[in-house]
Coordinates of C-alpha atoms and ligand atoms in Angstrom, one line a residue:
M1 CA -144.6 151.3 -132.7
R2 CA -144.1 155.3 -132.9
V3 CA -144.7 155.1 -136.6
V4 CA -147.6 153.2 -136.0
R5 CA -149.0 155.9 -133.9
L6 CA -148.2 158.5 -136.0
L7 CA -149.9 156.8 -139.0
L8 CA -153.0 156.2 -136.8
C9 CA -152.9 159.8 -135.7
Y10 CA -152.7 160.6 -139.5
V11 CA -155.6 158.6 -140.5
L12 CA -157.6 160.3 -137.7
L13 CA -156.7 163.5 -138.7
E14 CA -157.8 162.9 -142.1
D15 CA -161.2 161.9 -141.1
Y16 CA -161.7 164.8 -139.0
C17 CA -160.8 167.1 -141.7
S18 CA -163.2 165.6 -144.1
N19 CA -166.0 165.0 -141.6
V20 CA -165.8 167.6 -139.4
G21 CA -163.7 170.5 -141.1
A22 CA -161.0 172.1 -139.6
A23 CA -161.5 171.8 -136.0
I24 CA -159.7 169.6 -134.3
T25 CA -161.0 168.8 -130.7
S26 CA -160.2 165.1 -129.8
D27 CA -157.9 164.8 -127.1
I28 CA -156.1 161.9 -128.4
V29 CA -155.5 163.4 -131.8
H30 CA -154.3 166.7 -130.0
Q31 CA -151.9 164.8 -127.7
D32 CA -150.3 162.9 -130.2
F33 CA -150.0 165.7 -132.8
S34 CA -148.2 168.0 -130.1
S35 CA -145.8 165.1 -129.4
E36 CA -144.8 165.4 -132.9
Q37 CA -144.7 169.4 -132.8
N38 CA -142.2 168.7 -130.1
T39 CA -140.0 167.3 -132.2
A40 CA -140.3 169.9 -134.9
T41 CA -139.7 172.5 -132.2
L42 CA -136.3 170.8 -131.5
L43 CA -135.3 171.1 -135.1
D44 CA -136.5 174.4 -135.1
N45 CA -134.4 175.4 -132.3
N46 CA -131.6 176.0 -134.8
V47 CA -133.4 178.9 -135.6
P48 CA -131.0 181.7 -136.8
S49 CA -130.1 184.4 -134.8
F50 CA -127.8 187.6 -134.6
A51 CA -124.8 186.7 -132.9
T52 CA -124.0 190.5 -132.3
A53 CA -125.4 193.9 -132.8
I54 CA -124.7 195.4 -136.3
G55 CA -123.7 198.8 -134.7
N56 CA -123.2 202.2 -136.0
V57 CA -120.1 203.2 -137.8
T58 CA -118.7 206.6 -138.6
V59 CA -116.5 207.2 -141.5
A60 CA -115.1 210.0 -143.7
S61 CA -116.6 210.9 -146.8
G62 CA -114.7 209.4 -149.7
R63 CA -113.9 206.4 -147.4
E64 CA -115.3 202.8 -147.3
A65 CA -118.0 201.9 -144.6
I66 CA -118.5 198.2 -143.7
L67 CA -121.5 197.0 -141.6
S68 CA -121.4 193.5 -140.4
C69 CA -124.3 191.3 -139.8
T70 CA -123.4 188.2 -138.1
I71 CA -125.8 185.2 -138.1
R72 CA -125.9 181.9 -136.3
S73 CA -127.5 178.7 -137.6
L74 CA -128.6 180.3 -140.6
G75 CA -129.7 176.9 -142.3
K76 CA -131.7 177.2 -145.3
Y77 CA -132.5 180.9 -145.1
K78 CA -130.8 183.8 -146.5
V79 CA -129.7 187.3 -145.6
A80 CA -130.4 190.2 -147.5
W81 CA -129.1 193.8 -146.9
L82 CA -131.4 197.0 -147.6
R83 CA -131.3 200.5 -147.5
K84 CA -133.5 201.4 -144.8
D85 CA -134.7 204.9 -146.3
D86 CA -136.5 203.1 -149.1
M87 CA -136.0 199.7 -148.7
M88 CA -134.1 199.3 -151.6
V89 CA -132.7 195.6 -151.9
L90 CA -129.0 195.9 -152.0
S91 CA -127.6 192.1 -151.5
M92 CA -129.2 188.8 -151.4
G93 CA -127.3 185.9 -150.1
T94 CA -123.7 186.5 -151.5
K95 CA -125.2 188.2 -154.6
T96 CA -125.2 192.1 -154.8
L97 CA -128.4 193.5 -156.3
T98 CA -128.0 196.9 -157.4
N99 CA -125.9 198.0 -160.6
S100 CA -124.1 200.6 -158.4
H101 CA -120.4 199.7 -157.8
K102 CA -121.0 201.6 -154.5
F103 CA -122.0 198.4 -152.8
S104 CA -120.8 195.1 -152.7
L105 CA -120.8 192.1 -150.2
S106 CA -118.4 189.8 -148.6
L107 CA -119.0 186.6 -146.7
E108 CA -116.6 186.0 -143.8
N109 CA -115.8 183.9 -140.7
M110 CA -117.9 180.7 -141.8
K111 CA -117.4 178.9 -138.1
P112 CA -119.0 175.7 -138.6
K113 CA -118.9 174.5 -134.6
T114 CA -120.2 171.2 -133.3
N115 CA -122.3 171.7 -130.2
L116 CA -121.0 169.1 -127.8
T117 CA -124.6 169.1 -125.6
T118 CA -126.7 168.5 -129.0
G119 CA -124.1 167.3 -131.4
R120 CA -125.4 169.5 -134.0
N121 CA -123.3 171.8 -136.3
E122 CA -124.1 175.6 -135.4
D123 CA -122.6 177.5 -138.1
E124 CA -121.8 181.5 -137.7
A125 CA -121.0 183.7 -140.7
T126 CA -120.6 187.3 -141.3
W127 CA -122.3 189.3 -144.2
K128 CA -120.4 192.4 -144.5
L129 CA -121.9 195.1 -146.6
H130 CA -119.3 197.5 -148.2
I131 CA -120.3 201.0 -149.1
K132 CA -117.5 202.6 -151.2
T133 CA -116.6 206.5 -151.8
L134 CA -118.8 207.6 -149.2
K135 CA -121.0 210.6 -150.1
E136 CA -123.2 212.4 -147.9
Q137 CA -126.2 210.9 -149.3
D138 CA -125.1 207.5 -148.3
R139 CA -125.4 208.6 -144.5
G140 CA -128.3 206.8 -143.1
C141 CA -129.5 203.3 -142.0
Y142 CA -129.2 200.0 -143.5
M143 CA -131.0 196.5 -142.5
C144 CA -129.9 193.2 -142.2
Q145 CA -132.8 190.9 -142.8
V146 CA -133.2 187.0 -142.7
N147 CA -136.0 185.6 -144.6
T148 CA -137.4 183.6 -141.7
K149 CA -141.1 184.1 -140.5
P150 CA -141.6 186.3 -139.0
M151 CA -138.5 188.0 -140.3
L152 CA -135.5 188.6 -138.3
N153 CA -134.0 192.1 -138.8
Q154 CA -131.5 194.3 -137.3
V155 CA -130.3 198.0 -138.3
G156 CA -126.9 199.7 -138.4
C157 CA -126.2 203.2 -139.4
V158 CA -123.8 204.9 -141.2
D159 CA -122.6 208.7 -140.2
V160 CA -120.5 210.1 -143.0
L161 CA -118.0 212.8 -141.6
V162 CA -117.1 215.9 -144.1
A163 CA -114.1 218.0 -144.2
P164 CA -114.6 221.5 -143.7
D165 CA -115.0 224.0 -146.6
I166 CA -115.5 227.8 -146.5
L167 CA -118.9 228.9 -147.7
T168 CA -119.1 231.9 -150.1
S169 CA -122.1 233.2 -148.7
G170 CA -121.5 234.6 -145.1
T171 CA -117.8 235.0 -145.7
S172 CA -116.0 238.4 -146.7
E173 CA -114.4 239.0 -149.9
S174 CA -110.9 238.5 -150.4
E175 CA -110.3 242.0 -149.6
V176 CA -112.0 244.3 -147.1
I177 CA -111.6 248.2 -147.4
V178 CA -112.2 250.6 -144.4
K179 CA -111.3 254.2 -143.7
E180 CA -109.0 254.4 -140.6
G181 CA -111.0 255.0 -137.6
E182 CA -114.0 253.0 -139.0
N183 CA -115.2 249.6 -137.7
A184 CA -114.4 246.4 -139.8
T185 CA -115.8 243.1 -139.5
L186 CA -114.3 240.1 -141.2
E187 CA -116.4 237.3 -141.5
C188 CA -116.1 233.6 -142.1
K189 CA -118.8 230.7 -142.5
A190 CA -117.7 227.1 -143.0
S191 CA -119.6 224.0 -143.6
G192 CA -118.6 220.3 -142.3
R193 CA -119.4 217.4 -140.2
P194 CA -119.0 217.8 -137.4
P195 CA -119.4 221.6 -137.8
P196 CA -115.9 223.0 -138.0
T197 CA -114.5 225.4 -135.5
V198 CA -113.3 228.8 -137.3
S199 CA -110.6 231.0 -136.3
W200 CA -108.8 234.1 -137.2
K201 CA -105.0 234.8 -137.4
K202 CA -102.9 237.1 -139.2
E203 CA -100.8 235.8 -141.8
K204 CA -97.3 236.9 -140.8
N205 CA -97.7 237.8 -137.5
D206 CA -99.9 238.4 -134.2
F207 CA -102.5 241.0 -134.4
L208 CA -103.8 244.0 -132.8
L209 CA -107.2 244.3 -131.2
R210 CA -108.2 247.7 -129.9
K211 CA -108.7 247.3 -126.0
N212 CA -109.6 251.2 -125.6
R213 CA -109.1 254.4 -126.9
D214 CA -105.3 254.2 -127.3
Q215 CA -104.5 250.7 -126.4
F216 CA -104.2 247.7 -128.3
T217 CA -103.7 244.0 -127.3
K218 CA -101.8 241.9 -129.2
V219 CA -103.6 238.4 -130.2
Q220 CA -102.4 235.2 -132.1
T221 CA -105.8 233.8 -132.7
W222 CA -109.6 234.9 -132.5
A223 CA -111.9 232.1 -132.1
G224 CA -115.1 232.8 -133.9
E225 CA -116.7 233.3 -137.3
R226 CA -116.8 237.1 -136.8
L227 CA -113.8 239.3 -136.2
E228 CA -114.6 242.7 -135.2
L229 CA -112.2 245.3 -135.3
I230 CA -113.4 248.8 -133.7
R231 CA -112.0 251.9 -135.0
V232 CA -109.5 250.4 -137.1
D233 CA -105.8 251.4 -137.0
R234 CA -103.4 251.2 -139.8
K235 CA -101.5 249.0 -137.9
Q236 CA -103.9 246.7 -138.3
M237 CA -103.6 246.4 -142.0
G238 CA -102.6 243.2 -143.4
A239 CA -103.8 239.8 -144.6
Y240 CA -105.9 237.8 -142.3
L241 CA -106.7 234.1 -142.4
C242 CA -109.9 232.3 -141.6
I243 CA -109.1 228.8 -140.6
A244 CA -111.9 226.3 -140.5
K245 CA -111.0 222.8 -138.8
N246 CA -112.9 219.8 -137.8
D247 CA -111.9 216.0 -137.1
V248 CA -111.6 215.5 -140.7
P249 CA -108.5 216.5 -142.6
P250 CA -107.4 218.8 -144.3
G251 CA -108.5 222.2 -142.4
V252 CA -108.9 224.8 -144.8
S253 CA -108.2 228.6 -144.9
K254 CA -109.3 231.8 -146.7
R255 CA -107.2 234.7 -146.9
V256 CA -108.9 238.3 -146.3
Y257 CA -106.7 241.5 -146.9
L258 CA -107.9 244.2 -144.6
R259 CA -106.8 247.5 -146.6
V260 CA -107.2 250.8 -144.4
H261 CA -107.4 254.0 -146.2
F262 CA -106.1 257.0 -144.5
S263 CA -104.8 260.5 -145.6
P264 CA -101.3 260.9 -146.2
T265 CA -99.0 262.4 -143.9
A266 CA -95.3 263.3 -144.8
K267 CA -92.2 263.4 -142.7
V268 CA -88.9 264.6 -144.0
K269 CA -86.1 262.9 -142.5
D270 CA -83.6 265.8 -142.0
E271 CA -84.9 269.3 -142.6
L272 CA -81.4 270.7 -143.1
V273 CA -78.9 269.0 -145.2
R274 CA -75.6 270.2 -145.5
S275 CA -73.1 269.2 -147.8
P276 CA -69.8 270.2 -149.5
L277 CA -70.2 272.0 -153.1
G278 CA -70.3 269.7 -156.0
T279 CA -71.4 266.6 -154.0
D280 CA -74.6 264.5 -154.4
V281 CA -77.1 264.7 -151.8
S282 CA -80.2 262.8 -150.9
L283 CA -83.5 264.3 -149.5
I284 CA -85.5 261.8 -147.9
C285 CA -89.1 262.2 -147.6
E286 CA -91.2 259.4 -145.7
I287 CA -94.6 259.4 -147.0
E288 CA -97.5 257.3 -145.2
A289 CA -100.3 256.7 -147.2
S290 CA -103.1 254.3 -148.2
P291 CA -103.9 253.7 -151.2
R292 CA -100.4 254.7 -152.7
T293 CA -99.8 258.1 -153.3
I294 CA -98.2 260.2 -156.1
N295 CA -95.0 262.0 -154.6
V296 CA -93.8 265.3 -156.0
W297 CA -90.6 267.0 -155.2
Q298 CA -90.8 270.8 -155.9
R299 CA -87.9 273.4 -155.3
G300 CA -89.8 276.7 -154.8
K301 CA -92.6 276.2 -157.3
Q302 CA -90.7 274.3 -159.7
L303 CA -91.1 270.4 -160.2
V304 CA -88.0 268.3 -159.6
S305 CA -89.4 264.8 -159.8
I306 CA -92.4 262.7 -159.6
S307 CA -92.6 259.0 -158.4
M308 CA -95.1 256.4 -157.5
I309 CA -94.6 254.3 -154.3
D310 CA -96.0 251.2 -153.3
L311 CA -96.7 250.6 -149.4
Ligands
LIG1 C1 -127.3 204.2 -134.2 O1 -127.4 205.3 -134.9 C2 -129.0 205.8 -135.0 C3 -129.3 206.8 -135.9 O2 -128.3 207.7 -135.8 C4 -129.6 206.0 -133.6 O3 -130.9 206.3 -133.5 C5 -129.1 204.8 -132.9 O4 -129.5 205.1 -131.4 C6 -127.8 204.2 -132.9 N1 -127.4 203.3 -132.3 C7 -126.5 203.0 -131.4 C8 -126.4 201.6 -130.8 O5 -125.9 203.8 -131.2
LIG2 C1 -125.5 173.9 -127.6 O1 -126.8 174.2 -127.5 C2 -127.5 174.2 -126.4 C3 -128.9 174.0 -126.7 O2 -129.3 174.5 -127.4 C4 -127.2 175.6 -126.1 O3 -128.0 175.9 -124.6 C5 -125.7 175.6 -125.7 O4 -125.5 177.1 -125.5 C6 -125.0 175.3 -127.0 N1 -123.6 175.3 -126.8 C7 -122.7 176.0 -127.5 C8 -121.5 176.0 -127.2 O5 -123.1 176.9 -128.3
LIG3 C1 -117.9 250.8 -134.1 O1 -118.4 250.0 -133.1 C2 -118.2 250.3 -131.7 C3 -118.4 249.2 -130.8 O2 -119.4 248.2 -131.1 C4 -119.6 251.4 -131.7 O3 -119.6 252.0 -130.3 C5 -119.5 252.3 -132.7 O4 -120.6 253.0 -132.8 C6 -119.1 251.6 -133.9 N1 -118.9 252.9 -135.0 C7 -119.5 252.7 -136.2 C8 -119.0 254.0 -137.2 O5 -120.3 252.0 -136.6

């Protein structure tokens, strides 16, 4: 009965098309046509849809990022992954379309389910885009597309974290030389994502910061890229470490040696040394100097010994 009506409708349509052109105005035809459309809509009810949002991922450089695109009721359609920047197609169906080993695809969680209401199978599957050995230039958004009309698409973004690195420009040389009493600035610039925090400490122990004219305070660490030492004292000489850290290990450090030059001072330990005749005596002279000095012992005007000492 229904078949006959549909046939009739078909014939009518043919007539209309050939006689009146594309315009379909008859109520009867329209009604019958729309009832057919209803069955078509029912079939189309099984259109693909995204089961979840792709979401964003944050991954450290060198590692692998995975973006998951879960589609329900894909049917005859295909899923593609594209790089959003340049719309380069990375995968189509289960095939990877680039030569680069960077991208690969895996298909997971195929879950054919029977909908008890409709008696129809509703499958769900996840197309996973793998981006290997992440570099900074892989940061960006990726699009999962289904070739329905209109196109279905969803975007997920990859943020690439980078371990800290100490930059050459903006960072002090490995040795900073100042005269005692001058100001010294130790500088350290670091890159990384997220931006690293930079701090200074002395290699072996706490270090001294001038509080005021004659007072110093001991500090363990100094937070910041610039460590300013006002009117440097010889006690502040030594190796300082700039340490840069962010969420991505490893942290890095750079050693900067602060050398303080000052004029030598000499101190003789015992000004008068007594000893019995015929025994050895040691005369001790303490020299404090930077850079190292050439030290000379004289007796009267006569040279006794020359020595070079290191600090
Ligand atoms: C994902 O990242 C993009 C780009 O950074 C941003 O515009 C978007 O709001 C993020 N989406 C979510 C759900 O966080
Ligand atoms: C079954 O299909 C109906 C109609 O499309 C829908 O409303 C319902 O959510 C589906 N049930 C399940 C469990 O997916
Ligand atoms: C050293 O720094 C102090 C404090 O910033 C400043 O007052 C002084 O003028 C500086 N000395 C020199 C030689 O630049």
